[in-house]
CSV table of C-alpha atoms in Angstrom, one decimal:
chain,number,residue,atom,x,y,z
H,749,MET,CA,-0.2,0.1,0.0
H,750,ILE,CA,3.0,2.2,0.8
H,751,LYS,CA,5.0,1.4,-2.1
H,752,LYS,CA,1.6,2.6,-4.4
H,753,ILE,CA,1.1,5.7,-2.6
H,754,PHE,CA,5.1,6.1,-2.7
H,755,ILE,CA,4.4,5.7,-6.9
H,756,LEU,CA,1.7,8.1,-7.2
H,757,LEU,CA,3.0,10.7,-5.3
H,758,LEU,CA,6.5,10.3,-7.6
H,759,LEU,CA,3.9,10.4,-11.0
H,760,VAL,CA,2.3,13.8,-9.5
H,761,VAL,CA,5.3,15.1,-8.8
H,762,ILE,CA,7.0,14.5,-12.3
H,763,ALA,CA,3.7,15.9,-13.7
H,764,VAL,CA,3.7,19.1,-12.2
H,765,TYR,CA,7.5,19.5,-12.8
H,766,LEU,CA,6.1,18.8,-16.6
H,767,ILE,CA,3.8,21.9,-16.7
H,768,ILE,CA,6.1,24.1,-15.1
H,769,ALA,CA,9.2,23.4,-17.4
H,770,VAL,CA,6.9,23.3,-20.4
H,771,THR,CA,5.1,26.7,-19.0
H,772,SER,CA,8.3,27.9,-18.5
H,773,PHE,CA,9.9,27.0,-22.0
H,774,ASN,CA,7.2,28.7,-24.1
H,775,ASN,CA,7.3,31.8,-22.0
H,776,ARG,CA,10.7,32.0,-22.7
H,777,SER,CA,10.2,31.2,-26.0
H,778,GLU,CA,7.3,34.0,-26.6
H,779,THR,CA,10.1,36.4,-25.3
H,780,ALA,CA,12.8,35.4,-26.9
H,781,VAL,CA,13.9,37.8,-30.3
H,782,CYS,CA,13.9,36.0,-33.8
H,783,LYS,CA,17.4,35.3,-34.8
H,784,GLY,CA,16.4,35.4,-38.3
H,785,MET,CA,14.6,33.9,-41.2
H,786,GLU,CA,14.5,30.6,-43.1
H,787,LEU,CA,13.1,31.4,-46.3
H,788,VAL,CA,12.6,28.1,-48.9
H,789,ILE,CA,11.0,29.1,-52.4
H,790,ASN,CA,9.8,26.3,-54.4
H,791,ASP,CA,10.6,25.8,-58.1
H,792,SER,CA,13.5,28.3,-57.9
H,793,ILE,CA,15.3,26.6,-60.2
H,794,ASP,CA,13.5,26.3,-62.9
H,795,TYR,CA,11.4,29.4,-62.4
H,796,GLY,CA,13.1,32.7,-60.3
H,797,PHE,CA,10.6,34.8,-60.4
H,798,ILE,CA,10.4,36.1,-57.0
H,799,THR,CA,14.1,35.9,-55.0
H,800,LYS,CA,15.0,35.8,-51.1
H,801,ASN,CA,16.2,39.3,-51.3
H,802,GLN,CA,12.8,40.1,-53.0
H,803,VAL,CA,11.1,38.2,-50.2
H,804,ILE,CA,13.1,40.4,-47.2
H,805,LYS,CA,12.8,43.6,-49.4
H,806,LEU,CA,9.0,43.0,-49.3
H,807,LEU,CA,8.8,42.5,-45.8
H,808,ASN,CA,11.2,45.3,-44.6
H,809,THR,CA,9.2,48.0,-46.8
H,810,GLN,CA,5.9,46.9,-45.1
H,811,GLY,CA,7.3,46.4,-42.0
H,812,ILE,CA,6.6,43.4,-41.0
H,813,SER,CA,10.1,41.7,-41.2
H,814,PRO,CA,10.4,39.3,-37.6
H,815,ILE,CA,14.3,39.4,-37.7
H,816,GLY,CA,14.9,41.3,-33.7
H,817,LYS,CA,11.3,41.2,-32.7
H,818,GLU,CA,10.1,39.4,-29.9
H,819,MET,CA,8.9,35.6,-31.1
H,820,GLY,CA,5.4,36.2,-29.4
H,821,SER,CA,5.1,39.2,-30.9
H,822,ILE,CA,5.2,38.1,-34.5
H,823,SER,CA,1.8,37.5,-36.4
H,824,THR,CA,2.4,34.6,-39.1
H,825,ARG,CA,-0.8,35.1,-40.8
H,826,ASP,CA,0.1,38.7,-41.4
H,827,ILE,CA,3.7,37.8,-43.2
H,828,GLU,CA,1.4,35.3,-45.4
H,829,GLU,CA,-1.4,37.9,-46.2
H,830,GLN,CA,1.3,39.9,-47.0
H,831,LEU,CA,3.2,37.6,-49.1
H,832,GLU,CA,0.7,36.4,-51.3
H,833,LEU,CA,-0.9,40.0,-52.4
H,834,HIS,CA,2.5,39.5,-54.6
H,835,PRO,CA,1.6,39.2,-58.5
H,836,LEU,CA,4.1,36.3,-58.6
H,837,ILE,CA,3.4,34.4,-55.4
H,838,GLU,CA,1.1,31.2,-55.2
H,839,ASN,CA,1.3,30.8,-51.6
H,840,ALA,CA,2.8,31.4,-48.4
H,841,GLU,CA,2.9,29.6,-45.1
H,842,CYS,CA,4.7,31.0,-42.4
H,843,TYR,CA,6.0,29.1,-39.3
H,844,ARG,CA,8.1,29.3,-36.3
H,845,THR,CA,10.9,27.2,-35.4
H,846,PRO,CA,12.4,25.7,-32.6
H,847,SER,CA,15.8,28.0,-33.2
H,848,ASN,CA,13.8,31.3,-32.5
H,849,LYS,CA,13.6,31.5,-36.5
H,850,ILE,CA,10.7,32.4,-38.5
H,851,GLY,CA,10.3,29.9,-41.2
H,852,ILE,CA,8.8,31.2,-44.6
H,853,GLU,CA,7.4,28.5,-47.8
H,854,ILE,CA,7.0,30.4,-50.7
H,855,THR,CA,4.9,29.0,-54.3
H,856,GLN,CA,5.4,30.8,-56.9
H,857,ARG,CA,2.9,31.2,-59.9
H,858,LEU,CA,3.7,29.0,-62.7
H,859,PRO,CA,3.4,30.1,-66.3
H,860,ILE,CA,2.0,27.8,-68.8
H,861,LEU,CA,1.9,29.9,-71.8
H,862,ARG,CA,3.0,33.8,-72.7
H,863,ILE,CA,0.8,35.9,-75.1
H,864,MET,CA,2.3,38.5,-77.1
H,865,ALA,CA,-0.9,39.5,-79.0
H,866,ASN,CA,-1.3,41.7,-81.9
H,867,ASN,CA,-3.0,44.4,-80.2
H,868,GLY,CA,0.0,44.9,-77.6
H,869,ASP,CA,-1.0,42.3,-75.3
H,870,ASP,CA,2.0,41.1,-73.6
H,871,TYR,CA,2.2,38.6,-70.3
H,872,PHE,CA,1.9,35.0,-68.8
H,873,LEU,CA,-1.2,32.2,-68.7
H,874,ASP,CA,-0.8,30.6,-65.1
H,875,GLU,CA,-1.8,27.0,-64.7
H,876,LYS,CA,-4.9,28.2,-63.1
H,877,GLY,CA,-6.2,30.7,-66.6
H,878,GLU,CA,-5.3,33.5,-64.8
H,879,ILE,CA,-3.6,36.8,-66.0
H,880,MET,CA,0.2,36.7,-64.5
H,881,PRO,CA,2.2,39.9,-65.4
H,882,ILE,CA,6.2,39.4,-66.8
H,883,ALA,CA,8.7,38.6,-64.1
H,884,ASN,CA,12.6,39.9,-65.1
H,885,ASN,CA,13.2,35.9,-65.7
H,886,ALA,CA,12.0,34.6,-69.1
H,887,ALA,CA,10.4,31.5,-68.7
H,888,ASN,CA,10.7,28.5,-70.8
H,889,VAL,CA,7.0,28.1,-72.5
H,890,ALA,CA,5.8,28.7,-75.6
H,891,VAL,CA,4.7,32.1,-77.0
H,892,VAL,CA,1.1,32.6,-78.2
H,893,THR,CA,0.7,35.6,-80.8
H,894,GLY,CA,-1.9,36.8,-83.2
H,895,SER,CA,-5.4,37.7,-82.8
H,896,VAL,CA,-5.7,37.2,-79.0
H,897,GLU,CA,-8.3,38.5,-76.4
H,898,ARG,CA,-7.7,37.9,-73.2
H,899,SER,CA,-11.1,36.0,-72.6
H,900,PHE,CA,-10.1,33.9,-75.8
H,901,ALA,CA,-6.6,33.1,-74.0
H,902,SER,CA,-8.2,32.3,-70.6
H,903,LYS,CA,-10.6,29.8,-72.2
H,904,GLU,CA,-9.8,28.4,-75.3
H,905,LEU,CA,-6.2,28.6,-75.1
H,906,TYR,CA,-5.6,27.3,-71.6
H,907,ASP,CA,-6.6,23.7,-72.4
H,908,LEU,CA,-3.7,23.7,-74.9
H,909,GLY,CA,-1.4,25.0,-72.2
H,910,LEU,CA,-2.5,22.7,-69.9
H,911,PHE,CA,-2.6,19.6,-72.8
H,912,MET,CA,1.4,21.1,-73.5
H,913,GLN,CA,2.5,21.2,-69.4
H,914,GLN,CA,1.4,17.5,-69.2
H,915,ASN,CA,3.0,15.9,-72.2
H,916,GLU,CA,6.8,16.5,-72.1
H,917,PHE,CA,7.2,15.8,-75.6
H,918,TRP,CA,4.9,18.5,-76.8
H,919,LYS,CA,5.8,21.0,-74.3
H,920,ALA,CA,9.6,20.7,-75.4
H,921,GLN,CA,8.5,20.2,-79.0
H,922,ILE,CA,6.1,23.3,-79.4
H,923,LEU,CA,7.9,27.0,-79.7
H,924,GLN,CA,4.9,29.2,-80.9
H,925,ILE,CA,1.3,29.7,-81.3
H,926,ASN,CA,-0.4,31.5,-83.8
H,927,VAL,CA,-3.8,32.6,-83.7
H,928,THR,CA,-5.2,34.0,-86.8
H,929,PRO,CA,-8.1,36.5,-87.2
H,930,SER,CA,-10.3,33.8,-87.6
H,931,LYS,CA,-9.2,32.3,-84.3
H,932,GLU,CA,-8.0,29.3,-85.9
H,933,LEU,CA,-4.6,28.0,-84.1
H,934,GLU,CA,-1.3,27.1,-85.9
H,935,ILE,CA,1.8,25.8,-84.5
H,936,VAL,CA,5.8,26.2,-84.9
H,937,PRO,CA,7.4,23.4,-83.5
H,938,ARG,CA,11.0,23.4,-82.8
H,939,VAL,CA,12.0,20.6,-84.7
H,940,GLY,CA,11.4,20.4,-88.7
H,941,ASP,CA,10.5,23.0,-90.9
H,942,HIS,CA,6.4,23.3,-91.4
H,943,ILE,CA,3.3,24.8,-90.1
H,944,ILE,CA,0.9,22.2,-87.9
H,945,PHE,CA,-2.8,23.9,-88.1
H,946,LEU,CA,-4.7,22.9,-85.9
H,947,GLY,CA,-8.0,24.7,-87.0
H,948,LYS,CA,-10.3,25.5,-84.2
H,949,PRO,CA,-9.5,25.4,-80.5
H,950,GLY,CA,-10.1,21.8,-78.6
H,951,ASN,CA,-9.8,18.1,-79.5
H,952,TYR,CA,-6.3,18.5,-78.5
H,953,GLU,CA,-5.6,15.1,-77.2
H,954,GLU,CA,-6.6,13.3,-80.2
H,955,LYS,CA,-5.1,15.7,-82.9
H,956,PHE,CA,-1.4,15.5,-81.1
H,957,GLU,CA,-1.9,11.6,-80.7
H,958,LYS,CA,-2.3,11.5,-84.2
H,959,LEU,CA,0.5,14.3,-85.2
H,960,GLU,CA,3.0,11.6,-83.3
H,961,THR,CA,1.5,8.5,-84.7
H,962,PHE,CA,2.2,10.7,-88.4
H,963,TYR,CA,5.9,11.9,-86.9
H,964,LYS,CA,7.0,8.5,-85.8
H,965,LYS,CA,5.8,6.5,-89.0
H,966,ALA,CA,5.8,9.0,-91.8
H,967,LEU,CA,8.2,12.0,-91.2
H,968,ASN,CA,11.1,10.1,-89.2
H,969,GLN,CA,10.9,7.9,-92.9
H,970,ILE,CA,11.1,10.3,-95.4
H,971,GLY,CA,12.7,13.8,-93.7
H,972,TRP,CA,11.1,16.4,-91.2
H,973,ASN,CA,11.4,18.8,-93.6
H,974,LYS,CA,9.6,17.8,-96.5
H,975,TYR,CA,6.1,19.5,-96.0
H,976,SER,CA,5.7,23.0,-95.9
H,977,ARG,CA,2.3,22.5,-93.7
H,978,ILE,CA,0.6,19.6,-92.2
H,979,SER,CA,-3.3,20.1,-91.5
H,980,LEU,CA,-5.0,18.4,-88.4
H,981,GLU,CA,-8.1,20.2,-88.8
H,982,PHE,CA,-10.5,17.5,-90.1
H,983,ASP,CA,-11.0,14.2,-88.2
H,984,ASN,CA,-9.3,11.0,-89.2
H,985,GLN,CA,-6.9,12.6,-91.9
H,986,ILE,CA,-4.0,14.6,-92.4
H,987,ILE,CA,-3.5,16.9,-95.2
H,988,CYS,CA,0.3,17.8,-95.9
H,989,THR,CA,1.3,20.6,-98.3
H,990,LYS,CA,4.4,19.7,-99.9
H,991,LYS,CA,7.0,22.4,-100.1
H,992,GLU,CA,7.9,23.9,-103.3
H,993,LYS,CA,10.8,23.1,-105.2
């Protein structure tokens, strides 16, 4: 009986100690001064739209840099909201670290097409179909030229951009997309001295699957520069125009 009481008292003492220790640690953490930031920018190798120096400058300009402030006074949510207002940032996550620093993880907006329209528009279309401003760094995406209104880009061209983004072969092969005044699409490939005519937007998977088969079974045999134009406008057929001699 005495042994059970002793064990119970010991457990109570340990519990009280842990409560005091945790409370004391939390209090010290709240009053500790932020020693710095740990910044992570996702996709920074492929897309360097936003840099660590720009993030630091933005936080300093807005007066919400956490460095030198007590950890308990820092609002991680305010930092997230301010960063997410930046036109090139998709998402920001901010958190406290055990080493009394503020961790920040940033996800950049990713472009799938660059629009350079006849009307003077010059912008990226991002993976959500939204307009994205041109950054200092060039992105390795296809350029769209011609008669392109923003509504046409965010609807009809968005589906084509997504298709290319998800297909490594066509992402690498398509260099330029031209939109004619009648809203038909012409493709300029990286490999091959010809124009690919898609016709009206839509049915991209079917059209490019047909073209890939034609590439493999025909152009690989007769040469990639035999035709000046390859039309995929009509179902179940490919119409080729030979180059003039």
